[in-house]
Coordinates of C-alpha atoms and ligand atoms in Angstrom, one line a residue:
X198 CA 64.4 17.7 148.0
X199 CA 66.7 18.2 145.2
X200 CA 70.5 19.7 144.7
X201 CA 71.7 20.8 141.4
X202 CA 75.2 22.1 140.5
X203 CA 74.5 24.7 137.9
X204 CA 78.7 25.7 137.9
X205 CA 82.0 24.4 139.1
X206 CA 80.9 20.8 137.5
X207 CA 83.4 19.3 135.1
X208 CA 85.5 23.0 135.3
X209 CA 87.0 24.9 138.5
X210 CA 85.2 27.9 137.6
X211 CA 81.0 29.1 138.3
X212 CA 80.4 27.6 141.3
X213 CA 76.9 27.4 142.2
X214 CA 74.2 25.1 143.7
X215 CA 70.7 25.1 143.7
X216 CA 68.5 23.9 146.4
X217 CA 64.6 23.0 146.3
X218 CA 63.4 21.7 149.2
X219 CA 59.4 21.8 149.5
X220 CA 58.5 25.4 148.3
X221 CA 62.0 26.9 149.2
X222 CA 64.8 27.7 146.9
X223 CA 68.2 28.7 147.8
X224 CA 71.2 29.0 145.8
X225 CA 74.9 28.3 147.4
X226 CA 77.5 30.7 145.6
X227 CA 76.5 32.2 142.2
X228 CA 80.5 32.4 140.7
X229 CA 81.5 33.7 137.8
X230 CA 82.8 31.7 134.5
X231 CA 86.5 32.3 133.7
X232 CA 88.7 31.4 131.0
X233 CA 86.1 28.6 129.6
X234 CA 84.3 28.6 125.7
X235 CA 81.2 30.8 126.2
X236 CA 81.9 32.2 129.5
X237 CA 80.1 35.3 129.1
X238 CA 76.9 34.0 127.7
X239 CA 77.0 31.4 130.5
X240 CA 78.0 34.3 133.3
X241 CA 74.3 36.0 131.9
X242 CA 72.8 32.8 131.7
X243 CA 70.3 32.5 134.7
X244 CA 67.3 31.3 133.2
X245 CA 68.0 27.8 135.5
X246 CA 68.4 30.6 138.7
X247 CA 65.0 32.4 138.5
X248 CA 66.5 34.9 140.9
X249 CA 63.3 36.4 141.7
X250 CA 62.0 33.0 143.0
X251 CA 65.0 32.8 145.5
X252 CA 64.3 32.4 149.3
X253 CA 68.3 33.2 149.7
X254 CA 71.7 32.9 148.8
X255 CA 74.2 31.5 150.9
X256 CA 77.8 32.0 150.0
X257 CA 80.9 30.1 150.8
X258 CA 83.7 32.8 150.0
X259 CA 84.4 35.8 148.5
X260 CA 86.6 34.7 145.3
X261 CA 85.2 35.8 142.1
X262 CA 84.5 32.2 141.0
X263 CA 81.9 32.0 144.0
X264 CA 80.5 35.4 144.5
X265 CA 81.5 37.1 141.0
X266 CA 78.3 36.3 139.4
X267 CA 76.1 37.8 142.5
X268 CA 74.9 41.6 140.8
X269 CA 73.4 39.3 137.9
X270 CA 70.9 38.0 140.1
X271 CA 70.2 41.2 141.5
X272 CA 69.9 43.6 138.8
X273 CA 67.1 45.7 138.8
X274 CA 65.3 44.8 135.7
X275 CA 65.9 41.3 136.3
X276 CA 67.0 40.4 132.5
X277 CA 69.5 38.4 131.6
X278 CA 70.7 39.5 127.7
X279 CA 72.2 36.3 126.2
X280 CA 73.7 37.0 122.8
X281 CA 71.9 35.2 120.4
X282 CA 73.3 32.2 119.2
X283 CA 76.4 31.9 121.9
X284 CA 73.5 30.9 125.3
X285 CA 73.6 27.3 125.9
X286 CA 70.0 28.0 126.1
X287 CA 69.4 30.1 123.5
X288 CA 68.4 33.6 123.3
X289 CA 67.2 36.2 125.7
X290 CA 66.2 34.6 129.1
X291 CA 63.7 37.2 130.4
X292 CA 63.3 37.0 134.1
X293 CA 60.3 38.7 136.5
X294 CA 62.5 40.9 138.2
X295 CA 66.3 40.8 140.0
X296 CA 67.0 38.6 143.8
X297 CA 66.1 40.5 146.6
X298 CA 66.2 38.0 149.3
X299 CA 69.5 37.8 152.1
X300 CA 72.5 36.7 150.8
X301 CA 74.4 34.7 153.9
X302 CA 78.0 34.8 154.6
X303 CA 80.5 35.4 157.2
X304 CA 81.0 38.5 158.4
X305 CA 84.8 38.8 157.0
X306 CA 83.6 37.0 153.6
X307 CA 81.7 40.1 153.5
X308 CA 84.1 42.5 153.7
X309 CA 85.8 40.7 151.3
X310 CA 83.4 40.6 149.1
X311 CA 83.2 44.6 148.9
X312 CA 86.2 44.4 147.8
X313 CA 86.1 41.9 145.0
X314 CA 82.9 43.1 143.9
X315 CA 83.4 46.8 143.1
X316 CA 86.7 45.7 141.6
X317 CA 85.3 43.4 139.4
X318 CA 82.2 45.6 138.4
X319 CA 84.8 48.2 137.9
X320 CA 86.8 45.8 135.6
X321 CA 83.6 45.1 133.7
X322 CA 82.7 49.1 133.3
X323 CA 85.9 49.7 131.6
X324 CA 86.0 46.7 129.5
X325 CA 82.7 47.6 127.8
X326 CA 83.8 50.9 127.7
X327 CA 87.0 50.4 126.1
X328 CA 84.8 47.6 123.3
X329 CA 82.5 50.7 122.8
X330 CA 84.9 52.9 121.4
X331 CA 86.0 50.3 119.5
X332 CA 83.0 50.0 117.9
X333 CA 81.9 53.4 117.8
X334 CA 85.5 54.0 115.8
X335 CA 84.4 50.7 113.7
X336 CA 80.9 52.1 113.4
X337 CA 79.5 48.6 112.8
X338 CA 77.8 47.7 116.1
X339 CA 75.7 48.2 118.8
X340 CA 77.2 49.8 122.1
X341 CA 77.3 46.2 124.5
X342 CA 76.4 46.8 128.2
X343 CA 78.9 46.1 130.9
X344 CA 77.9 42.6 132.7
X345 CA 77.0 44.5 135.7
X346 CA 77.8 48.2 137.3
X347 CA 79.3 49.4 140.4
X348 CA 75.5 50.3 141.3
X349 CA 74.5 46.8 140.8
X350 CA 77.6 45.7 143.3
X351 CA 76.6 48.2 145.9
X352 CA 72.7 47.0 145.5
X353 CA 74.0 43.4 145.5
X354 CA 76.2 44.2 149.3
X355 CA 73.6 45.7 150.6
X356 CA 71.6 42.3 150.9
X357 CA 74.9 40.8 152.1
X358 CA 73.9 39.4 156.0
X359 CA 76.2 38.2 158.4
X360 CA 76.4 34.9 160.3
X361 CA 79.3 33.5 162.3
X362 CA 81.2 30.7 162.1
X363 CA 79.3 27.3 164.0
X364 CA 76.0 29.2 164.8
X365 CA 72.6 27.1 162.9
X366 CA 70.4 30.3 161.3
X367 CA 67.3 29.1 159.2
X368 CA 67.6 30.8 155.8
X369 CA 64.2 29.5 154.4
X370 CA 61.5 27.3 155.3
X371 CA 62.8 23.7 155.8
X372 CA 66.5 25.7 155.1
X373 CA 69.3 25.7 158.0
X374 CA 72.8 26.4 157.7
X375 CA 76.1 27.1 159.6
X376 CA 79.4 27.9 158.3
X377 CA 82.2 26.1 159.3
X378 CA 86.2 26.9 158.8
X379 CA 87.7 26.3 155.4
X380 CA 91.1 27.9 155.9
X381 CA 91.0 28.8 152.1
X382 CA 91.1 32.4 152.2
X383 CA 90.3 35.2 155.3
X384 CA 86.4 34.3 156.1
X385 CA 86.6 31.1 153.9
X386 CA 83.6 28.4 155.1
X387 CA 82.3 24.9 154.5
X388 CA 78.7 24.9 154.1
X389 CA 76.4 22.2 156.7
X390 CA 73.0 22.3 155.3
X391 CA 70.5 20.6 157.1
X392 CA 67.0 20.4 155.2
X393 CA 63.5 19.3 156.2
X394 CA 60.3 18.7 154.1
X395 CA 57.4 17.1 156.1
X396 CA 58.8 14.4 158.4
X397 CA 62.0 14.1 156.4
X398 CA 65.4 15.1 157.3
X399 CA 68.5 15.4 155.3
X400 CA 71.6 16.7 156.0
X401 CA 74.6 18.2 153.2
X402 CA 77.8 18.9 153.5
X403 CA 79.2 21.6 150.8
X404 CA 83.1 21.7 151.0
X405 CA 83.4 25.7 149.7
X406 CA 87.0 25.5 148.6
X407 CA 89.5 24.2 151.3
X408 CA 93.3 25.4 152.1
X409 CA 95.9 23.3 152.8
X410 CA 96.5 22.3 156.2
X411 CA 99.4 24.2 158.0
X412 CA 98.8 27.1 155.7
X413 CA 100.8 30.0 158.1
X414 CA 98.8 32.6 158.7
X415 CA 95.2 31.4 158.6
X416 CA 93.5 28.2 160.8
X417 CA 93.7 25.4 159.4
X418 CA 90.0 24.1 157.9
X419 CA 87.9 22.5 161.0
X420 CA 87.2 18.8 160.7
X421 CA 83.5 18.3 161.1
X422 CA 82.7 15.3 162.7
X423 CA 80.3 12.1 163.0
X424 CA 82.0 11.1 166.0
X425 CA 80.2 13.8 168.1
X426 CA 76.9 12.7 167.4
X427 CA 77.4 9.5 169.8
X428 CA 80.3 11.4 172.3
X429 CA 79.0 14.6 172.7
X430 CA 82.7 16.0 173.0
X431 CA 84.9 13.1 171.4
X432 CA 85.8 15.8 168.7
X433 CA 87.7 17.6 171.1
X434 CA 90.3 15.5 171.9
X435 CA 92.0 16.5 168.8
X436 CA 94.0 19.0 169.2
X437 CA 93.3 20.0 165.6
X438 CA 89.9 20.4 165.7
X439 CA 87.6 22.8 166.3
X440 CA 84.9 21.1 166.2
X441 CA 81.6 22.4 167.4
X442 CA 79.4 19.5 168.1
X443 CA 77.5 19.6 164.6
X444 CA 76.6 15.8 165.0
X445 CA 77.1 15.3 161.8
X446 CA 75.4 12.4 159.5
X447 CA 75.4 13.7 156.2
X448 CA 73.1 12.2 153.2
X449 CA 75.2 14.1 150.7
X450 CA 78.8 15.8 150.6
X451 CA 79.7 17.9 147.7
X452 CA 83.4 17.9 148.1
X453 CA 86.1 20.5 145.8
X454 CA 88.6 18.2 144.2
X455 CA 90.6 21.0 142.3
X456 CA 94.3 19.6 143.5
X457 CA 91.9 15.9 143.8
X458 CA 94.9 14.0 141.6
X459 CA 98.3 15.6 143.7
X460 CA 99.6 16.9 146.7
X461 CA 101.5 20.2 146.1
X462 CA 105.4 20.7 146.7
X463 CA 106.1 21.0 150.8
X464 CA 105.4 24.7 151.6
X465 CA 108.3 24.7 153.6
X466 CA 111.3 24.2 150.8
X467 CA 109.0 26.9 148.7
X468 CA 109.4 29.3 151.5
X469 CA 112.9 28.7 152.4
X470 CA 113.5 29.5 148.3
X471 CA 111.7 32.8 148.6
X472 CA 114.2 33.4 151.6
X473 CA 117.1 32.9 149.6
X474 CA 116.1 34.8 146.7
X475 CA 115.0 37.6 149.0
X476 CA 119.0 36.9 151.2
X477 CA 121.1 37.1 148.1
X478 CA 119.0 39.9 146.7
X479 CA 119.8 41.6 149.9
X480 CA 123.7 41.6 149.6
X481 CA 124.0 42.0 145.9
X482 CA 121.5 45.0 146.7
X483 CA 119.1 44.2 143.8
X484 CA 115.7 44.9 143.2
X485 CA 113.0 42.0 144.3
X486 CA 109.5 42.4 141.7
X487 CA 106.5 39.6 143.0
X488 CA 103.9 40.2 141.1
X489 CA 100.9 38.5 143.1
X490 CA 96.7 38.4 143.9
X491 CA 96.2 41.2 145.6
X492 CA 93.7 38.8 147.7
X493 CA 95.3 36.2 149.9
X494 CA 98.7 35.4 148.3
X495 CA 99.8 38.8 148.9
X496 CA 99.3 38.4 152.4
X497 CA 101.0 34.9 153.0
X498 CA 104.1 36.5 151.2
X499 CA 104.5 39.5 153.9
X500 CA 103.9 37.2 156.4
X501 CA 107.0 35.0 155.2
X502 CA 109.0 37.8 154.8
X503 CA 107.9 39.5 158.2
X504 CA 108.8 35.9 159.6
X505 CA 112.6 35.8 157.8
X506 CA 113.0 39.3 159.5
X507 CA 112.0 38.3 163.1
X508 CA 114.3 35.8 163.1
X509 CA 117.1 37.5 161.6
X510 CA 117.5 34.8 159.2
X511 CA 117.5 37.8 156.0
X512 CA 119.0 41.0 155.7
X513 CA 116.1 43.6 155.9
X514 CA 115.0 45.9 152.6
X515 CA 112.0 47.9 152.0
X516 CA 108.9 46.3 151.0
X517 CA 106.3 48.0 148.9
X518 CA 102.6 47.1 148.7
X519 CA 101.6 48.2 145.3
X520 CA 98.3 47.5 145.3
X521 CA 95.3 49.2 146.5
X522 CA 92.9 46.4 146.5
X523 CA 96.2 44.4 148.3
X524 CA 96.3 47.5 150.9
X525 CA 92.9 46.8 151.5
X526 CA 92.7 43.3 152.0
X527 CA 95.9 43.4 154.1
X528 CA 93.6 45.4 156.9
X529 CA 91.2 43.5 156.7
X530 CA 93.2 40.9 158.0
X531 CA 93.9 43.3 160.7
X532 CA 90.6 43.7 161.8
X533 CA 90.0 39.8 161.8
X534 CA 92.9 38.5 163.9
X535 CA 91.1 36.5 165.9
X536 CA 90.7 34.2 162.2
X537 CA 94.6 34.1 162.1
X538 CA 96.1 30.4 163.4
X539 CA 97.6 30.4 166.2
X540 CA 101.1 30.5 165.1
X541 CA 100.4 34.1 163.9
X542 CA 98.3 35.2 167.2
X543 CA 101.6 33.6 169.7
X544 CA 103.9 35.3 168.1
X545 CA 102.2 38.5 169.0
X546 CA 101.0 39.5 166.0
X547 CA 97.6 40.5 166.0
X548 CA 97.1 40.7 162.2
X549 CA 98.9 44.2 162.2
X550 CA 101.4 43.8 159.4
X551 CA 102.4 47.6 159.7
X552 CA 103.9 46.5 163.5
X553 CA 105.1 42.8 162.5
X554 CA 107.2 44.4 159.5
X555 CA 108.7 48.5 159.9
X556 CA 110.4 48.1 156.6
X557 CA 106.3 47.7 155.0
X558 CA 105.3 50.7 153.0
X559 CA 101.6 50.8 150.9
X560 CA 101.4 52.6 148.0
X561 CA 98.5 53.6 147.3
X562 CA 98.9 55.9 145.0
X563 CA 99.5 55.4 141.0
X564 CA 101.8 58.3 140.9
X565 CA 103.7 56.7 144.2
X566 CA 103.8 53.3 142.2
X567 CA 105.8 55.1 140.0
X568 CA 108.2 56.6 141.7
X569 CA 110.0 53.3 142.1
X570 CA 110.7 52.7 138.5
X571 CA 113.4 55.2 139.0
X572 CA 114.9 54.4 141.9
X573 CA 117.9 51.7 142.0
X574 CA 117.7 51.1 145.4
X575 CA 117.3 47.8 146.5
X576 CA 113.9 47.0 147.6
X577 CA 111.2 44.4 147.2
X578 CA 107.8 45.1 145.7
X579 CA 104.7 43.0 145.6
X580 CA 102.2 44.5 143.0
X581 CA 99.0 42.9 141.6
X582 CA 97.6 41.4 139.1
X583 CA 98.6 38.2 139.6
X584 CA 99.3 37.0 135.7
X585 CA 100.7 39.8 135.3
X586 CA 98.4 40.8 132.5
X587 CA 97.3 44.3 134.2
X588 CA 97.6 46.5 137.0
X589 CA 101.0 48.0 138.8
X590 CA 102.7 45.6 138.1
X591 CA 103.1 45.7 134.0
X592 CA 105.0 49.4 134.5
X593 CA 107.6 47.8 137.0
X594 CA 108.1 44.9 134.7
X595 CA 108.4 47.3 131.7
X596 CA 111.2 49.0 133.8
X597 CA 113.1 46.4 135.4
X598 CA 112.7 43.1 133.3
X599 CA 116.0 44.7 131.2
X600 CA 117.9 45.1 134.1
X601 CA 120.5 42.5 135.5
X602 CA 120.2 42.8 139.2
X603 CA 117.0 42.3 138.9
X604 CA 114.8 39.1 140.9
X605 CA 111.0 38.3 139.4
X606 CA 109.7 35.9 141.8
X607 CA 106.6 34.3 140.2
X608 CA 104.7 32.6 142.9
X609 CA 101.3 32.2 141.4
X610 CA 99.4 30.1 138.7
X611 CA 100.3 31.5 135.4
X612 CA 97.5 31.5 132.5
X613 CA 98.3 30.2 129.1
X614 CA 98.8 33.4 126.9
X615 CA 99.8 35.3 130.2
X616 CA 102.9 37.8 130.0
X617 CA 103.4 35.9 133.4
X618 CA 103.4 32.3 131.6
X619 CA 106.0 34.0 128.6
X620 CA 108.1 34.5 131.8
X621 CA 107.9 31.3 133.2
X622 CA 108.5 29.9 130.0
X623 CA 111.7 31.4 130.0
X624 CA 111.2 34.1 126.9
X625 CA 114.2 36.4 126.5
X626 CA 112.1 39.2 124.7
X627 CA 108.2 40.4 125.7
X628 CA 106.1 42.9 124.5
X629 CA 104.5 45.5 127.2
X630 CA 102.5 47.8 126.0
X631 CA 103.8 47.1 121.6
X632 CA 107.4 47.9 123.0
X633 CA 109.9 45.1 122.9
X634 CA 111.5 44.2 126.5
X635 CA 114.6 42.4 127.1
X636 CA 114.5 39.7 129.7
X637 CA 117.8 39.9 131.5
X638 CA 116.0 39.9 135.2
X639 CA 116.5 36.7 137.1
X640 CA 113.1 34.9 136.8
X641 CA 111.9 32.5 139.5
X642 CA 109.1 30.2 139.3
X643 CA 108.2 29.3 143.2
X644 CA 105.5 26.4 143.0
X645 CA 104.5 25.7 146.7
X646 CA 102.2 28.5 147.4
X647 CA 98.6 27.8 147.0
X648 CA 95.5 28.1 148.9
X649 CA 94.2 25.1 147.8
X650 CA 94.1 21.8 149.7
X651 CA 96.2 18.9 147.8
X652 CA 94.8 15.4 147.9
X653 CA 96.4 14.0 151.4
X654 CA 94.3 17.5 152.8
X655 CA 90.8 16.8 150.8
X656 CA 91.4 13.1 151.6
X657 CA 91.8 14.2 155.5
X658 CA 88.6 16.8 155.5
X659 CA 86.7 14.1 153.7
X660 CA 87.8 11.1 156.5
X661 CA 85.8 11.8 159.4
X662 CA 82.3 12.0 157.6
X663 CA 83.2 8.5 155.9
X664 CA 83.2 5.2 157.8
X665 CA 86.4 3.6 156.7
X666 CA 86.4 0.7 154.0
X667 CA 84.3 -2.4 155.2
X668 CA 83.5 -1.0 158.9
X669 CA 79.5 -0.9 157.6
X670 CA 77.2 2.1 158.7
X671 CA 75.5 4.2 156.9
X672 CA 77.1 5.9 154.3
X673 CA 76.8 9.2 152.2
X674 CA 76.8 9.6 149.1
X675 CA 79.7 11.9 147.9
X676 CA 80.0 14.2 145.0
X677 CA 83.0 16.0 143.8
X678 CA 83.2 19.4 141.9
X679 CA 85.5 22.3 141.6
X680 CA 87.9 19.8 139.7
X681 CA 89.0 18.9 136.0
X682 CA 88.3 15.2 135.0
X683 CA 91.6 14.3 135.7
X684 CA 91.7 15.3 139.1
X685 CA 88.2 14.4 140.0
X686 CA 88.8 10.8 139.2
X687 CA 92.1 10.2 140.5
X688 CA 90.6 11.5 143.9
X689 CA 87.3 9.2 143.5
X690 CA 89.7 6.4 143.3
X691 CA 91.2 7.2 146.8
X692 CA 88.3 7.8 147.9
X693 CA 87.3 4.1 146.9
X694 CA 90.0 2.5 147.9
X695 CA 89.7 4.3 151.0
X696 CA 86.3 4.0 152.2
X697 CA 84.2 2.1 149.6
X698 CA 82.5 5.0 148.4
X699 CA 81.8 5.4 144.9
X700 CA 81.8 9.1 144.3
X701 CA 79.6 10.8 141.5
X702 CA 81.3 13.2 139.8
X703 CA 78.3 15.5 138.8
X704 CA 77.6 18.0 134.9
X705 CA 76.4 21.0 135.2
X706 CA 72.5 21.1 135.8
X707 CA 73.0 17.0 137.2
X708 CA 70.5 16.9 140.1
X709 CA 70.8 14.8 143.4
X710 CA 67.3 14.1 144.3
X711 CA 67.0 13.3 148.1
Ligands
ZN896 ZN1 88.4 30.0 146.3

């Protein structure tokens, strides 16, 4: 049996793992590349996949960094076109046809999924379409090919399967899974693999990407356990847990380790920021701009602000959901309430943001979007992307960021060369679109939001598969990923110090024979 990280190994973006066990082969996430040297020719790069030779795919969550690379495997002629010269293997990696297997996830992961998908493959139609012009102007080069198409999404969620959280499914021969909570984003799972090849049994543990504990909004990620192997129900008695009797004795644990080396700022002084912004907003009547991921963070936000509302601790203004994909997502969370923590579902609220917040209107519209940029109203509008670097929310910047009473409230991870970074750094002029903005808004930098565990959080999903330091057994062997160096080996060190394991912290293509 053998485990290969062929992504997410040394970076935080590509996640993917092969697994051979006997004649079986099954693949854990297949993410896309982002931001790193040679990121496309590595996203086309599956000559180490052989996607025909799949058994299945099994896939933790539905952020593009774990399923983004997915339509690759399954595109119909099954070729992966690696420019010449830029493939870290080299060339053209022709394959004998695209995956047609199952690919496994939890029922809200895929509904998530739909919607990252078609975005991105609509993302990668315009790009090449946008390049082609170029070059057809240019009339120097070949036409490029979009990384995938919309018809390679839909082909790719049509082999998506469902399987709920705690139930064991075989997904090859000598292959059995369940999912287990990750409180990362709605539908978010940890991985338990447990493989047989003859009379041998293993058992891996795959972390998916964890949230931080006490999150609002979403469960918190479920511990899995050792204990209730010997107990039965000794899990239970924690009132955190929801454990579900895995009896757990893991030979392997691939563990994320992307916040491995700090813990992040409490949430609660970041949220009790945002209400003060969003308070003295209110009586100076200005307008409020969030530009956020339309996935996740732009949930947590109306969730806060629903929450200031209830409790009458801010005076109420409109709030505008500028975002289709955001709209989208927001529903979903609707229709998979019974994920929410229970903080959300005792307070009533049954994922149904329209009832938990009146003043919430979507726009879904481009021509509604723009309606706002005259009005002076006061009013608070979350609009994707993110980084600012697309979408809604560049037109309300381009009207607003000139205007005094004015509050941008970053609350997101802002890439170098951004025009979301230019505002944290504090620049006093952008460009949007070639014309010159002046930066007289109030700019905010809110740091405590993330869906990311910090390292007290990966240190506490790690602890109960780990005997503690010098109390014997047996013990696994433990591999982190999803982290840069730095953070992977401040984390090993804990780790260490904590329960004597020395953790391997795995390249891409490094395998784990068991
Ligand atoms: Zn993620």
């Amino acid at each position: 049996m053998k485990i290969t990280p062929l992504g997410a190994a040394g970076g935080v973006t590509g996640s993917c793992y092969l697994i051979e066990c006997g004649s079986s082969r099954v693949l854990l996430d297949c993410g896309m590349f982002q931001g790193e040297p040679h990121a496309d020719a590595m996203n086309l790069d599956c000559s180490g996949i052989r996607p025909a030779e799949l058994d299945a795919v099994v896939l933790t969550h539905a952020h593009l960094d774990h399923c983004g690379r997915l339509p690759i495997l399954v595109k119909l002629d099954g070729v992966c076109a690696v420019p010449a010269g830029e493939a870290p293997t080299g060339g053209r990696a022709a394959l004998a046809g695209g995956f047609k297997g199952r690919i496994w996830a939890t029922p809200a992961t895929i509904d998530m999924t739909q919607l990252i998908l078609l975005d991105s493959a609509h993302i990668q139609e315009s790009d090449a379409e946008r390049e082609n012009f170029k070059r057809l102007r240019r009339g120097d080069e070949p036409p490029i090919a979009p990384l995938y198409t919309t018809q390679d999404a839909e082909e790719t969620l049509a082999l998506l399967t469902p399987l709920d959280l705690a139930v064991e499914q075989e997904v090859a021969p000598g292959v059995r899974i369940s999912f287990h909570e990750a409180g990362h984003i709605l539908g978010s799972a940890a991985v338990v693999m447990k493989l047989s090849e003859g009379s041998e049994r293993r058992t891996v543990v795959f972390s998916g990407d964890l949230g931080p504990r006490g999150m609002p909004l979403l469960r918190d990620y479920e511990l899995l356990t050792t204990a209730t192997a010997v107990t039965g129900a000794a899990a239970m008695t924690d009132a955190r847990q929801t454990a579900t009797g895995t009896g757990l004795l893991p030979d392997l644990i691939f563990c994320e380790s992307t916040y491995g080396d700090r813990d992040h700022r409490p949430l609660e002084s970041t949220v009790s920021e945002l209400r003060e912004i969003l308070e003295r907003a209110a009586w100076n009547k200005s307008k409020v701009i969030i530009p956020s991921f339309a996935v996740g963070r732009a949930q947590q936000l109306l969730y806060h602000i629903a929450r200031f509302y209830a409790a009458g601790t801010c005076p109420r203004l409109p709030v505008y959901l500028d975002s289709p994909m955001a709209i989208r997502a927001t529903a979903l969370h609707t229709r998979y309430a019974e994920l929410l923590d229970r903080g959300a579902r005792t307070a009533g609220f049954a994922g149904d943001f329209a009832k938990l917040l009146p003043e919430l209107r979507f726009l879904t519209t481009g021509a509604e979007s723009r309606t706002l940029n005259d009005s002076w109203e006061p009013m608070i509008v979350i609009a994707s992307s993110g980084m600012c670097e697309g979408g809604r929310i560049v037109h309300h910047l381009k009207h607003n960021l000139w205007k005094r009473n004015v509050e941008v409230v970053l609350v997101g991870y802002m890439g170098h060369g951004t025009l979301g970074r230019r505002l944290v750094d504090g620049a006093s002029q952008v460009v949007i679109g070639r014309e010159k903005i002046a930066v007289r808004a109030r700019i905010h930098t809110l740091g405590g939001f993330s869906a990311h565990a910090g390292q007290t959080d990966l240190l506490g999903w790690l602890a109960p598969l780990l005997p503690a330091r010098g109390k014997g057994g047996r013990t696994p062997r433990v591999a982190l990923t999803h982290g840069e160096t730095h953070a992977r080996t401040v984390l090993a060190e804990q780790i260490r110090a904590r329960h004597g394991v020395v953790c391997e912290l795995p390249s891409r293509g490094d395998g784990f024979t068991l």
